[in-house]
PDB file of N, CA and C in Angstrom:
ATOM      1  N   UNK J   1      67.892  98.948  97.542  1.00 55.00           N
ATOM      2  CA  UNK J   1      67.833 100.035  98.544  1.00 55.00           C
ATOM      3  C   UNK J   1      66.405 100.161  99.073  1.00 55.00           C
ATOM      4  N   UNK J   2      66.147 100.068 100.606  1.00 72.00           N
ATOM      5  CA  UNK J   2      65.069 100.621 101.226  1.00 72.00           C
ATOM      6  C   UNK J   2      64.552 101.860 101.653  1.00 72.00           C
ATOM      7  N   UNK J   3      63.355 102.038 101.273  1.00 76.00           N
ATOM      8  CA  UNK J   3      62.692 103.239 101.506  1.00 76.00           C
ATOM      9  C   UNK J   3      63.276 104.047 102.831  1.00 76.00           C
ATOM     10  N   UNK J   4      63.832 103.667 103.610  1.00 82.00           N
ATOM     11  CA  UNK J   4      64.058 104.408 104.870  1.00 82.00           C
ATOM     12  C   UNK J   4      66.190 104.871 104.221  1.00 82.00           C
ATOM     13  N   UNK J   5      65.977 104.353 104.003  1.00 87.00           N
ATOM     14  CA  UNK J   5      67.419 104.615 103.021  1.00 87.00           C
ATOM     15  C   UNK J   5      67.356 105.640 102.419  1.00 87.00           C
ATOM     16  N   UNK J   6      66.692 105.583 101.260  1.00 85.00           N
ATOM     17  CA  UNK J   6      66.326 106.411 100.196  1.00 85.00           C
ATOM     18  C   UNK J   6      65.925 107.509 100.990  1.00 85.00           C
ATOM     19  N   UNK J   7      64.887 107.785 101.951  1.00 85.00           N
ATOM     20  CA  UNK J   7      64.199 108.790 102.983  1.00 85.00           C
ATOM     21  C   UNK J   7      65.352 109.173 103.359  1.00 85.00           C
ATOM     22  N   UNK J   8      66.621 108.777 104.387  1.00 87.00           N
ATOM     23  CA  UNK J   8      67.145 109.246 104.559  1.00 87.00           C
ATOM     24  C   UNK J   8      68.168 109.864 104.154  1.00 87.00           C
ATOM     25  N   UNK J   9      68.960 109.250 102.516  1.00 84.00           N
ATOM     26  CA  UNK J   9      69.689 110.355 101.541  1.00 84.00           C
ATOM     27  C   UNK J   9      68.881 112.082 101.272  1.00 84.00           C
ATOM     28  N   UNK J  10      67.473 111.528 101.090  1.00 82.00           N
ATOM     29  CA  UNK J  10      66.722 112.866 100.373  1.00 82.00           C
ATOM     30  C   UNK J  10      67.012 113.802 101.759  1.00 82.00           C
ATOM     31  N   UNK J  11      66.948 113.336 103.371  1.00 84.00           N
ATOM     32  CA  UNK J  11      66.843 114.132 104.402  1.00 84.00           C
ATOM     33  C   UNK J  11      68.119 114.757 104.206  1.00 84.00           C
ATOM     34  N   UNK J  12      69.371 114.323 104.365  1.00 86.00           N
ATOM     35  CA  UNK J  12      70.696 114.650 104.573  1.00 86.00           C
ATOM     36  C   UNK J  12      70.835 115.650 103.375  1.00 86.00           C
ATOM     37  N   UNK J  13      70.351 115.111 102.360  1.00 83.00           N
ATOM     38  CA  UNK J  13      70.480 115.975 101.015  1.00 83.00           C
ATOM     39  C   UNK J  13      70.063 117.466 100.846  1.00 83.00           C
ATOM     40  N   UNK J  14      68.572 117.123 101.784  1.00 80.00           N
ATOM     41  CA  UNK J  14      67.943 118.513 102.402  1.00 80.00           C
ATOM     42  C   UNK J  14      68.269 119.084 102.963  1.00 80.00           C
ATOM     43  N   UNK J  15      69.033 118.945 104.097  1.00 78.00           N
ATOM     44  CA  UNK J  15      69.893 119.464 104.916  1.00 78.00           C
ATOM     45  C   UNK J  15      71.034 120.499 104.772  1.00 78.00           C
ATOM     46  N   UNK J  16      71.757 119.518 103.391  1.00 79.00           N
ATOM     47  CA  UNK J  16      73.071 120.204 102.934  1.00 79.00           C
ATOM     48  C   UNK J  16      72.796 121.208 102.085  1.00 79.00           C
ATOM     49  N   UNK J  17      71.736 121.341 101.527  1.00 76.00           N
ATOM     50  CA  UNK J  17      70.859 122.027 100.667  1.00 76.00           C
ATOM     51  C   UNK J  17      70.627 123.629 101.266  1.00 76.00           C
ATOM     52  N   UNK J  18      70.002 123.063 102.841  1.00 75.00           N
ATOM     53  CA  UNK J  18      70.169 124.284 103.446  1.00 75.00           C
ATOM     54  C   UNK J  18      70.801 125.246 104.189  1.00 75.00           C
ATOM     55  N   UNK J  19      71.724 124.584 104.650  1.00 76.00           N
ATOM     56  CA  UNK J  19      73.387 125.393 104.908  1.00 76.00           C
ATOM     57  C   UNK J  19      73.687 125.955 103.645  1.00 76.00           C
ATOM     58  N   UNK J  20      73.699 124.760 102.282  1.00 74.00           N
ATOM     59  CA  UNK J  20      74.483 125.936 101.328  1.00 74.00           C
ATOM     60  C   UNK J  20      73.973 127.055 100.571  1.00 74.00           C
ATOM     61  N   UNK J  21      72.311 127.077 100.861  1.00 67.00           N
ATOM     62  CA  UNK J  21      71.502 128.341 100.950  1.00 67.00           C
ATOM     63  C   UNK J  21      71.972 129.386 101.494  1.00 67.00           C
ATOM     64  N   UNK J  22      72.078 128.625 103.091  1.00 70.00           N
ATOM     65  CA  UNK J  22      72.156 130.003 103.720  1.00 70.00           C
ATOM     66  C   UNK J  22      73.659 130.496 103.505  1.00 70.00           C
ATOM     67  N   UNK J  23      74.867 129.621 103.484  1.00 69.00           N
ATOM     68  CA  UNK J  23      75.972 130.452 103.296  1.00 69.00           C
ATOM     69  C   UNK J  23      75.996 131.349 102.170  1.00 69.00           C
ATOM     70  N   UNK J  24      75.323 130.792 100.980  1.00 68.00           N
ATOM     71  CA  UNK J  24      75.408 132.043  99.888  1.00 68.00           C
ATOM     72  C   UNK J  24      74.126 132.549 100.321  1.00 68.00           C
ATOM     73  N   UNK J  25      73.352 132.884 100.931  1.00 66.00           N
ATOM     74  CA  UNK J  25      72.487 133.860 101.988  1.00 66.00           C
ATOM     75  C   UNK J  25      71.461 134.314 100.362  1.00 66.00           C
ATOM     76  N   UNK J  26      70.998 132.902  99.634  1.00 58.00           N
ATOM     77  CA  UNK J  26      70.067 133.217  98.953  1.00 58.00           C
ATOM     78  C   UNK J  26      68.695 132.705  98.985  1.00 58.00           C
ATOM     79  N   UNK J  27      67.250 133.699  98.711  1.00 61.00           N
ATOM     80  CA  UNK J  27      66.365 133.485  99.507  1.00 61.00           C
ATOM     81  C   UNK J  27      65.484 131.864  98.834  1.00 61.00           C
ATOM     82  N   UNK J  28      64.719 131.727  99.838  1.00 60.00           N
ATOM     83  CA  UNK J  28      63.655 130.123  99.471  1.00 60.00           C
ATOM     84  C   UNK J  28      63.057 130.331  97.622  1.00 60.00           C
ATOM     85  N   UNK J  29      62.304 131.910  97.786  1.00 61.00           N
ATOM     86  CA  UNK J  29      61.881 131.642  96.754  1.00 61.00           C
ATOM     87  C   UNK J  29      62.982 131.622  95.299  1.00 61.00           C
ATOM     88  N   UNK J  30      64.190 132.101  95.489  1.00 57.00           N
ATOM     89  CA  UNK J  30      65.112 132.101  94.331  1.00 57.00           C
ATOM     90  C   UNK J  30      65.186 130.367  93.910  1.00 57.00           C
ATOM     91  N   UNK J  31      65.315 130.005  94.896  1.00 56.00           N
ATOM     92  CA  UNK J  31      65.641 128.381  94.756  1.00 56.00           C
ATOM     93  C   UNK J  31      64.488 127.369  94.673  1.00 56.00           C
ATOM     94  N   UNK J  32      63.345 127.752  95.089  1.00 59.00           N
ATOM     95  CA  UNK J  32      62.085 127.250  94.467  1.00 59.00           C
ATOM     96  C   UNK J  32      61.825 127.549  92.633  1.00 59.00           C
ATOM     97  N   UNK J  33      62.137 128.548  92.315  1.00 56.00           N
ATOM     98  CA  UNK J  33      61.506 129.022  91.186  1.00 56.00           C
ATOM     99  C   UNK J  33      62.687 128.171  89.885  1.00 56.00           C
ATOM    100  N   UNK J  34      63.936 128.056  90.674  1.00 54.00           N
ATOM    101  CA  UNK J  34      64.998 127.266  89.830  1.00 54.00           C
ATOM    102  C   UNK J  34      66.133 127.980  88.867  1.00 54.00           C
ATOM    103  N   UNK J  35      66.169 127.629  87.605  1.00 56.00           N
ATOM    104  CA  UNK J  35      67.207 127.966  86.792  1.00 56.00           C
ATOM    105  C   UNK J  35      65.896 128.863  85.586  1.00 56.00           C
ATOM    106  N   UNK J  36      66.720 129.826  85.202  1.00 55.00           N
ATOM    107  CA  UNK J  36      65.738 131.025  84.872  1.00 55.00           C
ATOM    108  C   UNK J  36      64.977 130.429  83.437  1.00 55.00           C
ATOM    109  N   UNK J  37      65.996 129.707  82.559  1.00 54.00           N
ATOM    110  CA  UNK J  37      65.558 129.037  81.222  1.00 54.00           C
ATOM    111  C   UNK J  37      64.177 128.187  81.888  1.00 54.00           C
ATOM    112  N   UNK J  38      64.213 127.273  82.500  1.00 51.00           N
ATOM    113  CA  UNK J  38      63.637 126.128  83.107  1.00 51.00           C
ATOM    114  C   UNK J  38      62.457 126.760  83.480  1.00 51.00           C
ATOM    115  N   UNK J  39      62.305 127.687  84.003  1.00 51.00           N
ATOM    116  CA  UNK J  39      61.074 129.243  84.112  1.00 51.00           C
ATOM    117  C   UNK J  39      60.230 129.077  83.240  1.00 51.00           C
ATOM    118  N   UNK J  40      61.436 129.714  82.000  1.00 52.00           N
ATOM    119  CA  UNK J  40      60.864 130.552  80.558  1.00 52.00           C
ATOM    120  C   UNK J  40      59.869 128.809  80.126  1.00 52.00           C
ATOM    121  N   UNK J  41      60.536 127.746  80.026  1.00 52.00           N
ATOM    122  CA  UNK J  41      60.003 126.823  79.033  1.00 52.00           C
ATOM    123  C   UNK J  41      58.410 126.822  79.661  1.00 52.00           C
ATOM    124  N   UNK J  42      58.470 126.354  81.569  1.00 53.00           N
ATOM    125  CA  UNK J  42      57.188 126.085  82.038  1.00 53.00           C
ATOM    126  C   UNK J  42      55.783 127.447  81.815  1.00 53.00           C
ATOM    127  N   UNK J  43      56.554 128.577  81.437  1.00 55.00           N
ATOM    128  CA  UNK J  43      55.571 129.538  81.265  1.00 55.00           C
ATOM    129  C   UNK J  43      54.870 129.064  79.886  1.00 55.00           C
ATOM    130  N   UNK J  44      55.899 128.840  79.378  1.00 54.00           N
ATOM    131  CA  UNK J  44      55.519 129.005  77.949  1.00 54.00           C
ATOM    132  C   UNK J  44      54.239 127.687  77.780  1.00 54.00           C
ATOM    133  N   UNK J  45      54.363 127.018  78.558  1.00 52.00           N
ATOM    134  CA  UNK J  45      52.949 125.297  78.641  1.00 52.00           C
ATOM    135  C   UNK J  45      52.051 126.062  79.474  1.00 52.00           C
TER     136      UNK J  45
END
């Protein structure tokens, strides 16, 4: 697989990513910060 390949799964991926944000109408930073455990471990380093 070529880089413009690969570039373009991650784009489309991004994409779908952000429709299904916005249909469940939840904000950037909820979905930046991740899954709440996954939080707790990086605080804890």
């Amino acid at each position: 697989m070529c880089d413009t390949d690969l570039y373009s799964i991650i784009l489309s991926l991004n994409n779908t990513s952000k429709e299904f944000i916005e249909s469940l109408d939840v904000t950037p930073e909820n979905m930046v910060s991740g899954p709440v455990f996954y939080d707790e471990e990086d605080e804890e380093e």
